[in-house]
PDB file of C-alpha atoms and ligand atoms in Angstrom:
ATOM      1  CA  MET A  30      23.455  18.045  14.477  1.00 84.00           C
ATOM      2  CA  ARG A  31      24.018  14.899  12.517  1.00 90.00           C
ATOM      3  CA  GLU A  32      22.856  13.982   9.168  1.00 93.00           C
ATOM      4  CA  VAL A  33      22.438  10.525   8.026  1.00 90.00           C
ATOM      5  CA  SER A  34      21.800   9.374   4.586  1.00 95.00           C
ATOM      6  CA  GLU A  35      21.460   5.873   3.656  1.00 93.00           C
ATOM      7  CA  THR A  36      19.804   3.062   1.578  1.00 95.00           C
ATOM      8  CA  PHE A  37      19.160  -0.047   3.070  1.00 93.00           C
ATOM      9  CA  PRO A  38      17.021  -3.288   2.246  1.00 95.00           C
ATOM     10  CA  ALA A  39      13.583  -3.110   3.948  1.00 94.00           C
ATOM     11  CA  PRO A  40      14.187  -5.212   7.296  1.00 89.00           C
ATOM     12  CA  GLU A  41      10.471  -6.300   6.888  1.00 92.00           C
ATOM     13  CA  VAL A  42       7.262  -5.856   4.797  1.00 94.00           C
ATOM     14  CA  LEU A  43       6.365  -2.200   5.145  1.00 94.00           C
ATOM     15  CA  GLY A  44       2.783  -1.564   4.462  1.00 93.00           C
ATOM     16  CA  THR A  45      -0.557  -3.470   4.336  1.00 90.00           C
ATOM     17  CA  ASP A  46      -1.740  -6.662   2.608  1.00 90.00           C
ATOM     18  CA  MET A  47      -3.002  -4.625  -0.228  1.00 92.00           C
ATOM     19  CA  ILE A  48       0.137  -2.782  -1.079  1.00 95.00           C
ATOM     20  CA  ALA A  49       3.572  -2.743   0.724  1.00 96.00           C
ATOM     21  CA  VAL A  50       7.330  -2.156   0.106  1.00 97.00           C
ATOM     22  CA  PRO A  51       8.470  -5.819   0.011  1.00 96.00           C
ATOM     23  CA  GLN A  52      11.038  -7.204   2.472  1.00 96.00           C
ATOM     24  CA  GLY A  53      14.616  -6.499   0.971  1.00 96.00           C
ATOM     25  CA  ALA A  54      13.586  -3.516  -1.362  1.00 96.00           C
ATOM     26  CA  ASP A  55      15.587  -0.559  -1.187  1.00 96.00           C
ATOM     27  CA  VAL A  56      14.451   2.074   1.277  1.00 96.00           C
ATOM     28  CA  SER A  57      16.388   5.404   1.122  1.00 97.00           C
ATOM     29  CA  LEU A  58      16.511   7.424   4.195  1.00 95.00           C
ATOM     30  CA  ASP A  59      17.601  10.884   4.983  1.00 96.00           C
ATOM     31  CA  ALA A  60      17.384  11.860   8.491  1.00 95.00           C
ATOM     32  CA  ARG A  61      18.586  14.628  10.667  1.00 96.00           C
ATOM     33  CA  LEU A  62      19.350  14.147  14.385  1.00 93.00           C
ATOM     34  CA  GLU A  63      19.339  16.960  16.670  1.00 95.00           C
ATOM     35  CA  SER A  64      20.036  16.773  20.206  1.00 92.00           C
ATOM     36  CA  VAL A  65      17.437  18.318  22.481  1.00 91.00           C
ATOM     37  CA  GLN A  66      17.464  18.590  26.315  1.00 87.00           C
ATOM     38  CA  ASP A  67      16.036  15.134  27.165  1.00 88.00           C
ATOM     39  CA  GLY A  68      16.941  13.167  24.122  1.00 90.00           C
ATOM     40  CA  ILE A  69      17.191  13.174  20.298  1.00 92.00           C
ATOM     41  CA  TRP A  70      14.690  14.708  17.768  1.00 94.00           C
ATOM     42  CA  VAL A  71      14.844  12.749  14.523  1.00 94.00           C
ATOM     43  CA  SER A  72      13.326  14.241  11.315  1.00 95.00           C
ATOM     44  CA  GLY A  73      13.829  13.329   7.662  1.00 96.00           C
ATOM     45  CA  THR A  74      12.489  11.849   4.518  1.00 97.00           C
ATOM     46  CA  VAL A  75      12.124   8.364   3.344  1.00 97.00           C
ATOM     47  CA  SER A  76      11.494   6.975  -0.181  1.00 97.00           C
ATOM     48  CA  ALA A  77      10.730   3.563  -1.432  1.00 97.00           C
ATOM     49  CA  GLN A  78       8.685   1.626  -4.001  1.00 97.00           C
ATOM     50  CA  ALA A  79       5.694  -0.144  -2.813  1.00 97.00           C
ATOM     51  CA  VAL A  80       4.260  -3.029  -4.772  1.00 97.00           C
ATOM     52  CA  GLY A  81       0.604  -4.144  -4.515  1.00 96.00           C
ATOM     53  CA  GLU A  82      -2.561  -5.145  -6.334  1.00 95.00           C
ATOM     54  CA  CYS A  83      -5.161  -2.984  -8.029  1.00 95.00           C
ATOM     55  CA  GLY A  84      -8.139  -3.369  -5.918  1.00 94.00           C
ATOM     56  CA  ARG A  85     -10.365  -3.438  -8.984  1.00 94.00           C
ATOM     57  CA  CYS A  86      -8.473  -5.392 -11.809  1.00 94.00           C
ATOM     58  CA  LEU A  87      -5.877  -7.116  -9.616  1.00 93.00           C
ATOM     59  CA  ASP A  88      -3.173  -5.918 -11.809  1.00 93.00           C
ATOM     60  CA  GLU A  89       0.369  -5.126 -10.424  1.00 95.00           C
ATOM     61  CA  VAL A  90       0.588  -1.547  -8.922  1.00 96.00           C
ATOM     62  CA  ARG A  91       3.979   0.066  -8.332  1.00 96.00           C
ATOM     63  CA  LEU A  92       3.886   3.100  -6.254  1.00 95.00           C
ATOM     64  CA  ASP A  93       6.615   5.324  -5.491  1.00 96.00           C
ATOM     65  CA  VAL A  94       6.408   6.374  -1.642  1.00 96.00           C
ATOM     66  CA  ASP A  95       8.344   9.610  -0.670  1.00 97.00           C
ATOM     67  CA  THR A  96       7.247  11.020   2.678  1.00 97.00           C
ATOM     68  CA  THR A  97       8.598  12.658   5.823  1.00 97.00           C
ATOM     69  CA  PHE A  98       8.821  11.405   9.301  1.00 95.00           C
ATOM     70  CA  ASN A  99       9.915  12.732  12.730  1.00 93.00           C
ATOM     71  CA  GLY A 100       9.912  11.518  16.144  1.00 92.00           C
ATOM     72  CA  LEU A 101      11.443  12.199  19.518  1.00 92.00           C
ATOM     73  CA  PHE A 102      13.753   9.732  21.339  1.00 92.00           C
ATOM     74  CA  LEU A 103      14.000  10.304  24.880  1.00 89.00           C
ATOM     75  CA  PHE A 104      16.832   9.090  27.168  1.00 86.00           C
ATOM     76  CA  PRO A 105      15.548   6.402  29.599  1.00 82.00           C
ATOM     77  CA  ASP A 106      16.081   8.720  32.615  1.00 79.00           C
ATOM     78  CA  ALA A 107      14.432  11.812  30.991  1.00 75.00           C
ATOM     79  CA  PRO A 108      11.570  12.999  32.833  1.00 73.00           C
ATOM     80  CA  ARG A 109       8.165  12.223  31.473  1.00 67.00           C
ATOM     81  CA  GLU A 110       5.802  14.969  31.580  1.00 64.00           C
ATOM     82  CA  ASP A 111       2.344  13.407  31.928  1.00 58.00           C
ATOM     83  CA  GLU A 112       0.188  10.664  30.339  1.00 54.00           C
ATOM     84  CA  GLU A 113      -0.788  12.610  27.309  1.00 54.00           C
ATOM     85  CA  ASP A 114       2.627  12.645  26.042  1.00 52.00           C
ATOM     86  CA  GLU A 115       2.472   8.953  25.324  1.00 54.00           C
ATOM     87  CA  SER A 116       0.250   9.497  22.487  1.00 51.00           C
ATOM     88  CA  GLU A 117       2.816  11.586  20.688  1.00 62.00           C
ATOM     89  CA  ASP A 118       5.653  10.210  18.616  1.00 73.00           C
ATOM     90  CA  VAL A 119       7.958   9.470  21.466  1.00 83.00           C
ATOM     91  CA  HIS A 120      10.410   6.544  21.854  1.00 85.00           C
ATOM     92  CA  GLU A 121      12.907   5.526  24.107  1.00 84.00           C
ATOM     93  CA  PHE A 122      16.727   5.975  23.301  1.00 83.00           C
ATOM     94  CA  ASP A 123      18.923   3.519  25.007  1.00 79.00           C
ATOM     95  CA  GLY A 124      21.868   5.631  24.485  1.00 75.00           C
ATOM     96  CA  GLU A 125      23.382   3.531  21.611  1.00 78.00           C
ATOM     97  CA  THR A 126      21.201   2.963  18.717  1.00 80.00           C
ATOM     98  CA  LEU A 127      18.159   4.895  17.483  1.00 82.00           C
ATOM     99  CA  ASP A 128      15.656   2.488  16.157  1.00 85.00           C
ATOM    100  CA  LEU A 129      14.113   4.250  13.363  1.00 88.00           C
ATOM    101  CA  GLU A 130      12.159   1.092  11.959  1.00 88.00           C
ATOM    102  CA  GLU A 131       8.815   1.999  13.760  1.00 88.00           C
ATOM    103  CA  ILE A 132       8.826   5.715  12.830  1.00 91.00           C
ATOM    104  CA  VAL A 133       9.835   4.716   9.137  1.00 92.00           C
ATOM    105  CA  ARG A 134       7.201   1.918   9.084  1.00 91.00           C
ATOM    106  CA  ASP A 135       4.447   4.247  10.408  1.00 92.00           C
ATOM    107  CA  ALA A 136       5.355   6.915   7.916  1.00 94.00           C
ATOM    108  CA  VAL A 137       5.335   4.643   4.871  1.00 95.00           C
ATOM    109  CA  ALA A 138       2.069   2.943   5.944  1.00 92.00           C
ATOM    110  CA  GLU A 139       0.342   6.132   6.337  1.00 93.00           C
ATOM    111  CA  GLU A 140       1.304   7.106   2.779  1.00 94.00           C
ATOM    112  CA  LEU A 141       0.027   4.099   1.227  1.00 95.00           C
ATOM    113  CA  PRO A 142      -3.537   4.006  -0.058  1.00 93.00           C
ATOM    114  CA  PHE A 143      -6.110   1.842   1.572  1.00 91.00           C
ATOM    115  CA  THR A 144      -7.095   0.485  -1.856  1.00 92.00           C
ATOM    116  CA  PRO A 145      -4.523   0.791  -4.366  1.00 95.00           C
ATOM    117  CA  LEU A 146      -5.534   1.304  -8.097  1.00 95.00           C
ATOM    118  CA  CYS A 147      -3.481   1.019 -11.225  1.00 93.00           C
ATOM    119  CA  GLU A 148      -5.207   4.089 -12.625  1.00 92.00           C
ATOM    120  CA  PRO A 149      -7.517   6.249 -10.839  1.00 92.00           C
ATOM    121  CA  ASP A 150     -10.364   5.328 -13.109  1.00 93.00           C
ATOM    122  CA  CYS A 151      -9.545   1.796 -13.497  1.00 94.00           C
ATOM    123  CA  PRO A 152     -12.536   0.223 -14.805  1.00 93.00           C
ATOM    124  CA  GLY A 153     -11.891  -3.079 -13.204  1.00 94.00           C
ATOM    125  CA  LEU A 154     -12.979  -6.570 -14.481  1.00 94.00           C
ATOM    126  CA  CYS A 155     -15.912  -7.555 -16.333  1.00 92.00           C
ATOM    127  CA  ASP A 156     -18.400  -9.138 -13.962  1.00 87.00           C
ATOM    128  CA  GLN A 157     -19.373 -11.605 -16.684  1.00 87.00           C
ATOM    129  CA  CYS A 158     -16.059 -13.264 -17.520  1.00 91.00           C
ATOM    130  CA  GLY A 159     -13.398 -11.530 -15.625  1.00 91.00           C
ATOM    131  CA  ALA A 160     -11.618  -9.875 -18.547  1.00 91.00           C
ATOM    132  CA  ARG A 161      -9.847  -6.521 -17.945  1.00 91.00           C
ATOM    133  CA  LEU A 162     -11.998  -3.790 -19.117  1.00 91.00           C
ATOM    134  CA  ALA A 163      -9.028  -1.403 -19.668  1.00 89.00           C
ATOM    135  CA  ASP A 164      -7.790  -3.832 -22.248  1.00 89.00           C
ATOM    136  CA  ASP A 165     -11.076  -3.920 -23.956  1.00 88.00           C
ATOM    137  CA  PRO A 166     -13.257  -0.904 -23.061  1.00 85.00           C
ATOM    138  CA  ASP A 167     -15.959  -1.842 -25.471  1.00 86.00           C
ATOM    139  CA  HIS A 168     -16.292  -5.404 -23.997  1.00 85.00           C
ATOM    140  CA  THR A 169     -19.871  -6.354 -23.772  1.00 84.00           C
ATOM    141  CA  HIS A 170     -21.734  -9.716 -23.647  1.00 86.00           C
ATOM    142  CA  GLU A 171     -25.026 -10.438 -25.415  1.00 79.00           C
ATOM    143  CA  MET A 172     -27.296 -10.606 -22.469  1.00 71.00           C
ATOM    144  CA  ILE A 173     -29.512 -13.467 -23.512  1.00 64.00           C
ATOM    145  CA  ASP A 174     -32.579 -14.330 -21.478  1.00 67.00           C
ATOM    146  CA  PRO A 175     -31.509 -17.613 -19.730  1.00 67.00           C
ATOM    147  CA  ARG A 176     -34.737 -19.214 -20.871  1.00 67.00           C
ATOM    148  CA  TRP A 177     -33.731 -18.450 -24.475  1.00 64.00           C
ATOM    149  CA  SER A 178     -30.235 -19.415 -23.989  1.00 66.00           C
ATOM    150  CA  ALA A 179     -31.512 -23.086 -23.228  1.00 68.00           C
ATOM    151  CA  LEU A 180     -33.358 -23.154 -26.610  1.00 67.00           C
ATOM    152  CA  GLU A 181     -30.423 -21.691 -28.547  1.00 67.00           C
ATOM    153  CA  ALA A 182     -28.143 -24.370 -26.913  1.00 69.00           C
ATOM    154  CA  LEU A 183     -30.722 -27.085 -28.268  1.00 69.00           C
ATOM    155  CA  ALA A 184     -30.427 -25.323 -31.685  1.00 68.00           C
ATOM    156  CA  ALA A 185     -26.761 -25.188 -31.805  1.00 67.00           C
ATOM    157  CA  ASP A 186     -26.473 -28.895 -30.796  1.00 66.00           C
ATOM    158  CA  ASP A 187     -28.125 -30.167 -33.728  1.00 60.00           C
ATOM    159  CA  PRO A 188     -29.382 -27.464 -36.301  1.00 55.00           C
ATOM    160  CA  THR A 189     -30.414 -29.967 -39.032  1.00 59.00           C
ATOM    161  CA  GLU A 190     -33.270 -31.192 -36.923  1.00 55.00           C
ATOM    162  CA  LYS A 191     -35.225 -27.827 -36.882  1.00 53.00           C
ATOM    163  CA  LYS A 192     -38.643 -28.729 -37.480  1.00 54.00           C
ATOM    164  CA  GLU A 193     -40.388 -26.947 -40.092  1.00 53.00           C
ATOM    165  CA  SER A 194     -43.873 -25.440 -39.366  1.00 53.00           C
TER     166      SER A 194
HETATM  167 ZN1   ZN B  23      -6.645  -1.822 -12.169  1.00 80.30          ZN
HETATM  168 ZN1   ZN B  24     -16.638 -10.233 -20.257  1.00 80.30          ZN
END
């Protein structure tokens, strides 16, 4: 058995459009490599920090990802059982390098939320003016009937010309 512990820059963006570990960000990997009959069984943990945008208020969201992964790398000449095995986490091992990238990418992607939020109860943005409601929870707008607001605008334009009845 061999253990590998390594931190390397992410070779590519790991994640989704909404949230991802940026390319070049530190990815820490602890992997155990065990020889099995037809290949190498790899298991371990990966940790990295994903950066994204809150799905409600568009604020930056930073999320520590810490997850496990495992997979089987089969020698090219290893006998394949049947078609069903294709769906499992089975990869090919060329005898020289174990390409953990796909396994790690899948593990990280699985761990990321579909809609990241800066806070679980992020109130989002005001639908009137776009202000962050978290900054100003009591934020309200006077709801003026549009017909009256036209009159108000007239009055504001020239308050001296108010007719006296
Ligand atoms: Zn938010
Ligand atoms: Zn507002």
